[in-house]
Amino acid sequence: MADVLLMANEYRQAPQDIEAEKAVFGAIFFDVKSDTAMVSAQAILEPKDFYRTAHQEIFKAMQALVNDGRPIDVLTLQDKLNANQQLENVGGIAYLAELAESTASAANLKHYANIVHEKAVLRRLIETLTKNMSLAYDGATDSTELLEEVSHEVDQLAQNRGNDDLRRIQDVIHEFQDNLEAASENDSDIVGLATGYPELDKLTHGFREDQMIVIGARPAVGKTAFVLNVAKNAAKSEKVPVVIFSLEMGAVDLVTRLVAAEGSIDSNHLTTGQMDDEDWASLTVATQSLSNMKIYMDDTPGIRINQIASKLRQLEKDLLANMSEEERDENPHPLGMVMIDYLGLIESGNTESRQQAVSEVSRSIKKLAKELHTPIIALAQLSRGVEQRTDKRPVLSDLRESGSIEQDADIVAFLYRDDYYRNDDGEDGAPGPAEPEQDSVPIDVILEKNRAGARGTATLMFNKPTFKFADRAPEYRAGGPENGPIPPANLNNSW
């Protein structure tokens, strides 16, 4: 049956509208005294959007005339096509005259152009599906890889539709005024998703839609625990869906950390099962609380960025399907936050170099954040170079493998703990004195880049056994007796 359908489709005519293509040219000729029509046409169409090869060559010639600063009329077009040795191929001077005599109005050009573009998109969709159908019949390509490729190509088609990217400044100002009005009615200075840590929110004003946030640290400093706490806080307080992609740690391990943090339970007790009555009581409360949150997890190892994008788009569709029409109108992009642990493990189709692969993944994450209108937090490893310095506080150049991460990200934050290095070598390379291990230690969140606010440092408390982050207690803000004085958040302009 499938073979019959495939053969039948080969004899069906491809989507096209020749009259609309002619009308586009007629409208351009009609506007001979200015290039307004051609500018409008180029904003929507490219030569390959035309079905007839002759029309593709004519549009190319018109583009060349505009680039040369020459008017578009029958004579100039004849001259350009002659120079390209294409005049006879397009039907000669007689066909150009026929197009010029069209009664199409320049006022309707966008309508004609959109029809031509729509037919071109349908033809490309058929071409994409037919090509991949052949690959599926062949059976030589892995099904996962093939599905990923189909999804990517269809997504590319969806992203390149129409000419709605250019916006008049008046329209953007209206949106700006609406945002300002909403912010003025807000009692808080947080305009995005609150992290749950006021000292950090003071710097970021919350994580906002469209933002790519990179959290970097050396291994075992606590970056996974930190973003899990932020994700949990957003899901709990803001009641938004949160998605966690973990390429390094299994979903059960993530839940162990979330339960430990939510219930303030020693994670070693959860791992070994050596629980006392208080632990069991806290466990019940923590699991019930977490069960009520909209947290989604994916621990697929070696996942590709295209797969991440496809899964997020499908989840967004599912969430919208379960919302009322009024809720959809109010919130057309329901995903609240996405977390990826970590950026360096995401697979890319680029095999030229690891640096280029990471750059491609970084750019894709930023594009995805803008497409889904949601903040995406990506974790990143730091290079070992930080270990060789006397001052081990991270800087932007410590980001491993790619400078494009720094360029693409809206916020780049580093985690730093003094105790992580405290038992390192002492002066002149001699072993330093061992200090007693503390359960709760201060940890600096250093904002080295912050497009929407100030650079600075927020200091939180990190309880290592429970993987829980918390605001500093008053005695620590004033300078605790055990850890010495802790400076307040350091505010610096980001420009």
Tab-separated table of C-alpha atoms in Angstrom:
chain	number	residue	atom	x	y	z
A	1	MET	CA	0.000	0.000	0.000
A	2	ALA	CA	2.831	2.394	0.917
A	3	ASP	CA	4.552	1.651	-2.417
A	4	VAL	CA	1.356	2.503	-4.294
A	5	LEU	CA	1.037	5.797	-2.418
A	6	LEU	CA	4.654	6.693	-3.112
A	7	MET	CA	4.257	6.021	-6.826
A	8	ALA	CA	1.016	8.001	-6.940
A	9	ASN	CA	2.668	11.004	-5.323
A	10	GLU	CA	5.388	11.060	-8.002
A	11	TYR	CA	2.783	12.031	-10.627
A	12	ARG	CA	1.122	14.794	-8.620
A	13	GLN	CA	1.899	18.375	-9.599
A	14	ALA	CA	4.090	20.322	-7.180
A	15	PRO	CA	2.428	23.268	-5.390
A	16	GLN	CA	2.727	26.407	-7.532
A	17	ASP	CA	0.895	29.560	-8.579
A	18	ILE	CA	2.281	30.856	-11.868
A	19	GLU	CA	-0.235	33.713	-12.004
A	20	ALA	CA	0.908	34.951	-8.599
A	21	GLU	CA	4.537	34.808	-9.787
A	22	LYS	CA	3.614	36.893	-12.856
A	23	ALA	CA	1.708	39.307	-10.626
A	24	VAL	CA	4.821	39.885	-8.507
A	25	PHE	CA	6.760	40.948	-11.609
A	26	GLY	CA	3.857	43.041	-12.857
A	27	ALA	CA	3.726	44.908	-9.543
A	28	ILE	CA	7.483	45.556	-9.694
A	29	PHE	CA	7.211	46.912	-13.263
A	30	PHE	CA	4.194	49.012	-12.215
A	31	ASP	CA	6.368	50.694	-9.568
A	32	VAL	CA	8.995	51.639	-12.153
A	33	LYS	CA	9.605	55.147	-10.719
A	34	SER	CA	10.791	53.803	-7.349
A	35	ASP	CA	12.277	50.611	-5.966
A	36	THR	CA	9.721	50.282	-3.120
A	37	ALA	CA	8.012	47.271	-4.681
A	38	MET	CA	11.304	45.474	-5.273
A	39	VAL	CA	12.404	46.157	-1.685
A	40	SER	CA	9.133	44.661	-0.431
A	41	ALA	CA	9.498	41.665	-2.727
A	42	GLN	CA	13.073	40.946	-1.582
A	43	ALA	CA	11.964	41.049	2.050
A	44	ILE	CA	9.708	38.050	1.349
A	45	LEU	CA	11.151	36.217	-1.650
A	46	GLU	CA	14.403	34.835	-2.953
A	47	PRO	CA	14.975	33.557	-6.499
A	48	LYS	CA	14.506	29.869	-5.620
A	49	ASP	CA	10.980	30.622	-4.292
A	50	PHE	CA	9.747	30.918	-7.907
A	51	TYR	CA	8.603	27.680	-9.502
A	52	ARG	CA	9.546	28.496	-13.088
A	53	THR	CA	13.280	28.565	-13.796
A	54	ALA	CA	12.666	31.531	-16.125
A	55	HIS	CA	11.114	33.474	-13.244
A	56	GLN	CA	14.080	32.642	-11.007
A	57	GLU	CA	16.463	34.134	-13.587
A	58	ILE	CA	14.292	37.237	-14.040
A	59	PHE	CA	14.209	37.872	-10.279
A	60	LYS	CA	18.006	37.414	-10.067
A	61	ALA	CA	18.419	39.984	-12.841
A	62	MET	CA	16.098	42.412	-11.041
A	63	GLN	CA	18.163	42.022	-7.856
A	64	ALA	CA	21.338	42.727	-9.828
A	65	LEU	CA	19.803	45.901	-11.272
A	66	VAL	CA	18.924	47.134	-7.782
A	67	ASN	CA	22.473	46.395	-6.603
A	68	ASP	CA	23.833	48.359	-9.592
A	69	GLY	CA	21.574	51.303	-8.756
A	70	ARG	CA	19.694	51.002	-12.066
A	71	PRO	CA	15.913	51.249	-12.538
A	72	ILE	CA	13.891	48.140	-13.359
A	73	ASP	CA	12.105	48.301	-16.691
A	74	VAL	CA	11.875	46.119	-19.791
A	75	LEU	CA	14.958	47.631	-21.452
A	76	THR	CA	17.277	47.472	-18.433
A	77	LEU	CA	16.081	43.956	-17.645
A	78	GLN	CA	16.669	42.907	-21.271
A	79	ASP	CA	20.197	44.291	-21.065
A	80	LYS	CA	20.987	42.496	-17.805
A	81	LEU	CA	19.582	39.149	-19.008
A	82	ASN	CA	21.561	39.509	-22.224
A	83	ALA	CA	24.714	40.062	-20.223
A	84	ASN	CA	23.906	36.905	-18.233
A	85	GLN	CA	23.162	35.002	-21.466
A	86	GLN	CA	19.683	34.206	-20.147
A	87	LEU	CA	17.389	36.362	-22.290
A	88	GLU	CA	16.342	33.608	-24.691
A	89	ASN	CA	16.019	31.105	-21.840
A	90	VAL	CA	13.389	33.238	-20.096
A	91	GLY	CA	11.287	33.724	-23.237
A	92	GLY	CA	12.917	36.740	-24.834
A	93	ILE	CA	11.815	40.354	-24.999
A	94	ALA	CA	8.250	39.297	-25.849
A	95	TYR	CA	7.823	37.537	-22.464
A	96	LEU	CA	9.296	40.496	-20.557
A	97	ALA	CA	6.815	42.779	-22.317
A	98	GLU	CA	3.980	40.412	-21.385
A	99	LEU	CA	4.982	40.584	-17.703
A	100	ALA	CA	5.270	44.379	-17.825
A	101	GLU	CA	1.765	44.688	-19.270
A	102	SER	CA	0.262	42.922	-16.250
A	103	THR	CA	-2.328	45.000	-14.423
A	104	ALA	CA	-1.084	43.891	-11.001
A	105	SER	CA	-0.950	46.736	-8.499
A	106	ALA	CA	2.098	47.459	-6.359
A	107	ALA	CA	-0.298	47.852	-3.431
A	108	ASN	CA	-1.042	44.102	-3.614
A	109	LEU	CA	2.552	42.974	-4.069
A	110	LYS	CA	2.931	41.567	-0.528
A	111	HIS	CA	-0.175	39.452	-1.064
A	112	TYR	CA	1.197	38.003	-4.322
A	113	ALA	CA	4.655	37.475	-2.818
A	114	ASN	CA	3.263	35.639	0.197
A	115	ILE	CA	1.364	33.268	-2.117
A	116	VAL	CA	4.572	32.517	-4.039
A	117	HIS	CA	6.504	32.000	-0.801
A	118	GLU	CA	3.815	29.727	0.643
A	119	LYS	CA	3.932	27.462	-2.422
A	120	ALA	CA	7.740	27.379	-2.203
A	121	VAL	CA	7.605	26.278	1.439
A	122	LEU	CA	5.195	23.489	0.541
A	123	ARG	CA	7.498	22.312	-2.261
A	124	ARG	CA	10.495	22.269	0.117
A	125	LEU	CA	8.465	20.362	2.680
A	126	ILE	CA	7.558	17.744	0.060
A	127	GLU	CA	11.197	17.566	-1.034
A	128	THR	CA	12.390	17.115	2.571
A	129	LEU	CA	9.853	14.422	3.377
A	130	THR	CA	10.405	12.600	0.071
A	131	LYS	CA	14.181	12.547	0.552
A	132	ASN	CA	13.860	11.219	4.083
A	133	MET	CA	11.185	8.733	3.017
A	134	SER	CA	13.700	7.298	0.560
A	135	LEU	CA	16.318	7.081	3.307
A	136	ALA	CA	13.782	5.322	5.539
A	137	TYR	CA	13.016	2.763	2.783
A	138	ASP	CA	16.755	2.270	2.240
A	139	GLY	CA	17.228	1.439	5.925
A	140	ALA	CA	20.927	2.374	5.964
A	141	THR	CA	20.419	5.393	8.257
A	142	ASP	CA	19.789	4.945	11.974
A	143	SER	CA	16.165	5.766	12.827
A	144	THR	CA	17.108	8.131	15.668
A	145	GLU	CA	19.472	10.057	13.411
A	146	LEU	CA	16.886	10.173	10.632
A	147	LEU	CA	14.123	11.433	12.920
A	148	GLU	CA	16.469	14.092	14.248
A	149	GLU	CA	17.344	15.203	10.712
A	150	VAL	CA	13.674	15.358	9.654
A	151	SER	CA	12.803	17.371	12.754
A	152	HIS	CA	15.691	19.759	12.173
A	153	GLU	CA	14.867	20.350	8.506
A	154	VAL	CA	11.155	20.889	9.193
A	155	ASP	CA	12.003	23.287	12.043
A	156	GLN	CA	14.270	25.213	9.654
A	157	LEU	CA	11.397	25.547	7.197
A	158	ALA	CA	9.124	26.805	9.976
A	159	GLN	CA	11.663	29.404	11.076
A	160	ASN	CA	12.074	30.880	7.583
A	161	ARG	CA	8.486	31.821	6.863
A	162	GLY	CA	7.378	35.279	5.875
A	163	ASN	CA	8.794	38.751	6.570
A	164	ASP	CA	7.644	39.447	10.101
A	165	ASP	CA	11.157	39.907	11.503
A	166	LEU	CA	11.371	43.636	10.753
A	167	ARG	CA	9.384	45.702	13.242
A	168	ARG	CA	8.644	49.424	13.251
A	169	ILE	CA	10.111	51.213	16.227
A	170	GLN	CA	6.659	52.570	17.094
A	171	ASP	CA	5.431	49.009	17.662
A	172	VAL	CA	8.456	48.144	19.791
A	173	ILE	CA	7.956	51.330	21.856
A	174	HIS	CA	4.382	50.242	22.595
A	175	GLU	CA	5.704	46.892	23.847
A	176	PHE	CA	8.352	48.721	25.894
A	177	GLN	CA	5.704	50.945	27.483
A	178	ASP	CA	3.544	47.929	28.336
A	179	ASN	CA	6.514	46.251	30.009
A	180	LEU	CA	7.369	49.428	31.909
A	181	GLU	CA	3.786	49.836	33.083
A	182	ALA	CA	3.689	46.231	34.290
A	183	ALA	CA	7.015	46.702	36.082
A	184	SER	CA	5.813	49.903	37.775
A	185	GLU	CA	2.818	48.046	39.197
A	186	ASN	CA	5.117	45.367	40.593
A	187	ASP	CA	6.049	45.866	44.247
A	188	SER	CA	9.319	43.963	43.675
A	189	ASP	CA	12.312	44.858	41.495
A	190	ILE	CA	12.236	41.310	40.088
A	191	VAL	CA	10.915	41.319	36.534
A	192	GLY	CA	11.820	37.732	35.595
A	193	LEU	CA	11.742	34.411	37.412
A	194	ALA	CA	13.000	34.756	40.971
A	195	THR	CA	15.885	32.467	41.867
A	196	GLY	CA	14.748	32.302	45.488
A	197	TYR	CA	17.877	34.153	46.669
A	198	PRO	CA	17.245	37.899	47.190
A	199	GLU	CA	20.926	38.825	47.137
A	200	LEU	CA	21.301	37.230	43.705
A	201	ASP	CA	17.960	38.551	42.439
A	202	LYS	CA	19.112	42.049	43.346
A	203	LEU	CA	21.814	41.698	40.707
A	204	THR	CA	19.870	39.835	38.005
A	205	HIS	CA	16.318	41.139	38.663
A	206	GLY	CA	15.356	37.509	38.051
A	207	PHE	CA	16.049	35.273	35.069
A	208	ARG	CA	14.064	36.518	32.077
A	209	GLU	CA	12.616	34.986	28.948
A	210	ASP	CA	14.985	34.821	25.982
A	211	GLN	CA	18.033	34.735	28.275
A	212	MET	CA	20.890	32.257	28.069
A	213	ILE	CA	22.493	31.924	31.502
A	214	VAL	CA	25.810	30.118	31.852
A	215	ILE	CA	26.911	28.853	35.277
A	216	GLY	CA	30.555	27.825	35.417
A	217	ALA	CA	32.660	26.201	38.127
A	218	ARG	CA	35.346	23.620	38.681
A	219	PRO	CA	34.149	20.028	39.299
A	220	ALA	CA	32.564	19.325	42.722
A	221	VAL	CA	32.146	22.997	43.655
A	222	GLY	CA	28.346	22.627	43.601
A	223	LYS	CA	27.093	23.982	40.290
A	224	THR	CA	24.614	21.131	39.674
A	225	ALA	CA	23.257	21.482	43.195
A	226	PHE	CA	22.951	25.245	42.700
A	227	VAL	CA	20.912	25.102	39.494
A	228	LEU	CA	18.741	22.307	40.919
A	229	ASN	CA	17.924	24.604	43.827
A	230	VAL	CA	17.126	27.459	41.439
A	231	ALA	CA	14.953	25.169	39.279
A	232	LYS	CA	13.130	23.826	42.334
A	233	ASN	CA	12.539	27.331	43.684
A	234	ALA	CA	11.094	28.484	40.344
A	235	ALA	CA	8.806	25.454	40.049
A	236	LYS	CA	7.656	25.836	43.651
A	237	SER	CA	7.269	29.594	44.085
A	238	GLU	CA	6.506	30.696	40.514
A	239	LYS	CA	4.516	27.517	39.729
A	240	VAL	CA	5.991	27.270	36.229
A	241	PRO	CA	7.064	24.191	34.260
A	242	VAL	CA	10.796	23.534	34.561
A	243	VAL	CA	12.755	21.137	32.327
A	244	ILE	CA	16.064	19.551	33.350
A	245	PHE	CA	18.346	17.889	30.816
A	246	SER	CA	21.069	15.946	32.615
A	247	LEU	CA	23.782	14.476	30.417
A	248	GLU	CA	26.071	13.620	33.307
A	249	MET	CA	23.809	12.393	36.104
A	250	GLY	CA	20.839	10.003	36.091
A	251	ALA	CA	17.312	11.156	36.891
A	252	VAL	CA	17.219	9.177	40.169
A	253	ASP	CA	20.417	10.884	41.329
A	254	LEU	CA	18.887	14.256	40.502
A	255	VAL	CA	15.778	13.408	42.498
A	256	THR	CA	17.969	12.332	45.420
A	257	ARG	CA	19.534	15.792	45.461
A	258	LEU	CA	16.187	17.533	45.070
A	259	VAL	CA	14.651	15.522	47.917
A	260	ALA	CA	17.685	16.180	50.114
A	261	ALA	CA	17.489	19.928	49.477
A	262	GLU	CA	13.702	20.173	49.809
A	263	GLY	CA	13.570	18.109	52.996
A	264	SER	CA	16.942	19.221	54.463
A	265	ILE	CA	17.917	15.537	54.682
A	266	ASP	CA	21.509	14.334	54.671
A	267	SER	CA	21.968	12.822	51.196
A	268	ASN	CA	24.137	10.058	52.657
A	269	HIS	CA	21.102	8.874	54.622
A	270	LEU	CA	19.048	8.760	51.424
A	271	THR	CA	21.770	6.796	49.641
A	272	THR	CA	22.439	4.246	52.384
A	273	GLY	CA	18.889	4.021	53.707
A	274	GLN	CA	20.115	4.711	57.257
A	275	MET	CA	17.169	6.973	58.092
A	276	ASP	CA	15.903	8.031	61.516
A	277	ASP	CA	12.304	8.977	62.308
A	278	GLU	CA	12.926	12.648	61.594
A	279	ASP	CA	14.399	11.790	58.191
A	280	TRP	CA	11.380	9.675	57.274
A	281	ALA	CA	8.985	12.452	58.268
A	282	SER	CA	10.966	14.996	56.241
A	283	LEU	CA	11.075	12.602	53.296
A	284	THR	CA	7.289	12.338	53.174
A	285	VAL	CA	6.854	16.104	53.152
A	286	ALA	CA	9.623	16.627	50.585
A	287	THR	CA	8.368	14.019	48.094
A	288	GLN	CA	4.808	15.319	48.324
A	289	SER	CA	6.027	18.862	47.726
A	290	LEU	CA	8.163	17.869	44.746
A	291	SER	CA	5.368	15.748	43.262
A	292	ASN	CA	3.199	18.853	43.030
A	293	MET	CA	5.810	20.734	41.025
A	294	LYS	CA	5.911	20.791	37.218
A	295	ILE	CA	9.445	19.448	36.851
A	296	TYR	CA	10.362	17.371	33.794
A	297	MET	CA	13.622	15.431	33.462
A	298	ASP	CA	15.584	13.898	30.611
A	299	ASP	CA	18.798	11.987	31.312
A	300	THR	CA	19.505	10.792	27.757
A	301	PRO	CA	23.296	10.452	27.438
A	302	GLY	CA	24.917	12.046	24.397
A	303	ILE	CA	21.767	13.948	23.469
A	304	ARG	CA	22.022	16.307	20.497
A	305	ILE	CA	20.988	19.956	20.576
A	306	ASN	CA	18.379	19.268	17.859
A	307	GLN	CA	16.838	16.566	20.047
A	308	ILE	CA	16.695	18.961	22.988
A	309	ALA	CA	14.968	21.531	20.782
A	310	SER	CA	12.453	18.976	19.463
A	311	LYS	CA	11.596	17.731	22.952
A	312	LEU	CA	11.071	21.249	24.263
A	313	ARG	CA	8.873	22.218	21.309
A	314	GLN	CA	6.759	19.093	21.789
A	315	LEU	CA	6.429	19.756	25.525
A	316	GLU	CA	5.341	23.320	24.797
A	317	LYS	CA	2.662	21.995	22.416
A	318	ASP	CA	1.460	19.497	25.045
A	319	LEU	CA	1.284	22.196	27.720
A	320	LEU	CA	-0.656	24.526	25.421
A	321	ALA	CA	-3.083	21.719	24.532
A	322	ASN	CA	-3.976	21.349	28.212
A	323	MET	CA	-4.592	25.075	28.697
A	324	SER	CA	-7.809	26.986	28.132
A	325	GLU	CA	-8.006	29.431	25.232
A	326	GLU	CA	-7.843	32.326	27.673
A	327	GLU	CA	-4.728	30.863	29.324
A	328	ARG	CA	-3.076	30.352	25.929
A	329	ASP	CA	-3.782	33.953	24.920
A	330	GLU	CA	-2.292	35.180	28.191
A	331	ASN	CA	0.703	32.846	28.119
A	332	PRO	CA	1.499	31.496	24.620
A	333	HIS	CA	4.933	30.275	25.790
A	334	PRO	CA	4.286	28.307	28.994
A	335	LEU	CA	7.773	26.856	29.590
A	336	GLY	CA	9.165	28.556	32.668
A	337	MET	CA	12.808	27.526	32.746
A	338	VAL	CA	15.180	25.037	31.130
A	339	MET	CA	18.375	23.678	32.688
A	340	ILE	CA	21.122	21.796	30.817
A	341	ASP	CA	23.848	19.934	32.720
A	342	TYR	CA	26.178	20.432	31.056
A	343	LEU	CA	26.950	22.299	27.837
A	344	GLY	CA	30.186	20.502	26.960
A	345	LEU	CA	28.478	17.091	26.782
A	346	ILE	CA	25.858	18.047	24.189
A	347	GLU	CA	26.500	16.369	20.846
A	348	SER	CA	26.774	18.491	17.711
A	349	GLY	CA	26.720	17.697	14.027
A	350	ASN	CA	29.935	19.696	13.598
A	351	THR	CA	32.901	17.327	13.500
A	352	GLU	CA	35.618	19.785	12.424
A	353	SER	CA	36.782	20.624	15.946
A	354	ARG	CA	35.533	20.469	19.499
A	355	GLN	CA	35.704	24.252	19.793
A	356	GLN	CA	33.495	24.736	16.726
A	357	ALA	CA	31.083	22.086	17.989
A	358	VAL	CA	30.705	23.852	21.347
A	359	SER	CA	30.275	27.182	19.542
A	360	GLU	CA	27.474	25.703	17.426
A	361	VAL	CA	25.739	24.298	20.507
A	362	SER	CA	26.086	27.619	22.332
A	363	ARG	CA	24.511	29.571	19.458
A	364	SER	CA	21.700	27.022	19.196
A	365	ILE	CA	20.897	27.353	22.908
A	366	LYS	CA	20.632	31.126	22.602
A	367	LYS	CA	18.357	30.825	19.547
A	368	LEU	CA	16.209	28.280	21.389
A	369	ALA	CA	15.824	30.579	24.396
A	370	LYS	CA	14.540	33.331	22.096
A	371	GLU	CA	12.255	30.967	20.183
A	372	LEU	CA	10.632	29.509	23.310
A	373	HIS	CA	10.721	32.783	25.271
A	374	THR	CA	12.202	31.062	28.288
A	375	PRO	CA	15.472	31.375	30.223
A	376	ILE	CA	17.863	28.495	29.568
A	377	ILE	CA	20.543	27.789	32.167
A	378	ALA	CA	23.526	25.887	30.803
A	379	LEU	CA	26.296	24.605	33.042
A	380	ALA	CA	29.900	24.822	31.890
A	381	GLN	CA	33.179	23.376	33.090
A	382	LEU	CA	36.131	25.678	33.719
A	383	SER	CA	39.623	24.993	32.436
A	384	ARG	CA	42.354	23.757	34.752
A	385	GLY	CA	44.173	27.044	34.276
A	386	VAL	CA	42.351	28.460	37.296
A	387	GLU	CA	44.175	25.941	39.491
A	388	GLN	CA	47.572	27.366	38.499
A	389	ARG	CA	46.835	30.924	39.645
A	390	THR	CA	47.363	32.392	43.091
A	391	ASP	CA	43.941	34.034	42.868
A	392	LYS	CA	41.644	31.146	42.008
A	393	ARG	CA	38.473	33.169	41.587
A	394	PRO	CA	37.209	32.363	38.050
A	395	VAL	CA	37.211	34.867	35.195
A	396	LEU	CA	35.608	34.760	31.740
A	397	SER	CA	38.745	33.421	30.063
A	398	ASP	CA	38.451	30.270	32.225
A	399	LEU	CA	35.443	29.043	30.245
A	400	ARG	CA	36.565	25.855	28.565
A	401	GLU	CA	36.645	25.224	24.812
A	402	SER	CA	34.886	28.240	23.359
A	403	GLY	CA	34.867	32.009	23.601
A	404	SER	CA	31.498	32.018	21.856
A	405	ILE	CA	29.864	30.864	25.110
A	406	GLU	CA	30.876	34.179	26.635
A	407	GLN	CA	29.591	36.011	23.560
A	408	ASP	CA	26.221	34.229	23.312
A	409	ALA	CA	25.306	34.263	27.011
A	410	ASP	CA	23.288	37.067	28.566
A	411	ILE	CA	24.543	36.160	32.032
A	412	VAL	CA	27.779	34.382	32.907
A	413	ALA	CA	28.128	33.472	36.582
A	414	PHE	CA	30.848	31.532	38.373
A	415	LEU	CA	30.671	29.660	41.665
A	416	TYR	CA	33.622	30.009	44.027
A	417	ARG	CA	34.238	28.451	47.447
A	418	ASP	CA	37.224	29.286	49.624
A	419	ASP	CA	37.029	25.924	51.390
A	420	TYR	CA	37.435	24.126	48.024
A	421	TYR	CA	41.056	25.295	47.988
A	422	ARG	CA	41.675	25.770	51.711
A	423	ASN	CA	43.421	22.413	52.206
A	424	ASP	CA	45.662	22.896	49.189
A	425	ASP	CA	49.385	23.417	49.510
A	426	GLY	CA	50.518	26.074	51.925
A	427	GLU	CA	53.250	28.612	51.373
A	428	ASP	CA	56.231	27.618	49.209
A	429	GLY	CA	54.485	24.402	48.184
A	430	ALA	CA	54.447	22.903	51.682
A	431	PRO	CA	51.239	21.040	52.631
A	432	GLY	CA	48.762	23.392	54.269
A	433	PRO	CA	47.217	22.645	57.644
A	434	ALA	CA	44.135	20.443	57.410
A	435	GLU	CA	40.981	22.165	58.615
A	436	PRO	CA	37.871	20.464	59.969
A	437	GLU	CA	35.236	19.848	57.300
A	438	GLN	CA	32.250	22.163	57.673
A	439	ASP	CA	28.778	21.141	56.585
A	440	SER	CA	27.675	24.666	55.714
A	441	VAL	CA	30.043	26.957	53.834
A	442	PRO	CA	29.762	30.318	52.074
A	443	ILE	CA	29.788	30.204	48.281
A	444	ASP	CA	30.166	33.205	45.994
A	445	VAL	CA	28.027	33.578	42.872
A	446	ILE	CA	30.189	35.884	40.773
A	447	LEU	CA	28.377	37.610	37.903
A	448	GLU	CA	31.138	38.353	35.408
A	449	LYS	CA	28.701	39.242	32.630
A	450	ASN	CA	25.186	40.603	33.053
A	451	ARG	CA	23.617	42.226	30.005
A	452	ALA	CA	20.499	43.310	31.878
A	453	GLY	CA	22.088	44.643	35.050
A	454	ALA	CA	25.167	45.094	37.159
A	455	ARG	CA	28.136	42.823	37.577
A	456	GLY	CA	28.829	41.777	41.130
A	457	THR	CA	28.949	38.996	43.680
A	458	ALA	CA	26.186	37.463	45.769
A	459	THR	CA	27.224	35.191	48.624
A	460	LEU	CA	24.990	32.272	49.610
A	461	MET	CA	25.346	29.445	52.106
A	462	PHE	CA	25.802	25.907	50.767
A	463	ASN	CA	24.974	22.938	52.986
A	464	LYS	CA	27.020	20.128	51.449
A	465	PRO	CA	25.296	17.083	53.031
A	466	THR	CA	21.835	18.244	51.906
A	467	PHE	CA	22.888	19.983	48.671
A	468	LYS	CA	20.834	22.956	49.843
A	469	PHE	CA	21.564	26.589	49.070
A	470	ALA	CA	20.216	29.343	51.307
A	471	ASP	CA	20.595	33.037	51.949
A	472	ARG	CA	23.292	34.038	54.353
A	473	ALA	CA	22.156	34.217	57.964
A	474	PRO	CA	22.286	37.693	59.586
A	475	GLU	CA	25.429	36.817	61.519
A	476	TYR	CA	27.175	35.872	58.267
A	477	ARG	CA	26.075	39.083	56.574
A	478	ALA	CA	27.635	41.004	59.412
A	479	GLY	CA	30.680	38.715	59.446
A	480	GLY	CA	30.420	35.450	61.337
A	481	PRO	CA	32.924	34.554	64.032
A	482	GLU	CA	33.843	31.245	62.382
A	483	ASN	CA	34.324	32.360	58.802
A	484	GLY	CA	35.299	35.971	59.285
A	485	PRO	CA	33.610	38.967	57.670
A	486	ILE	CA	31.836	38.432	54.379
A	487	PRO	CA	31.582	41.532	52.178
A	488	PRO	CA	28.180	42.622	50.875
A	489	ALA	CA	27.276	42.153	47.238
A	490	ASN	CA	29.812	43.964	45.113
A	491	LEU	CA	28.035	46.096	42.519
A	492	ASN	CA	29.787	47.252	39.386
A	493	ASN	CA	28.311	48.622	36.173
A	494	SER	CA	28.261	46.114	33.341
A	495	TRP	CA	29.305	48.736	30.823
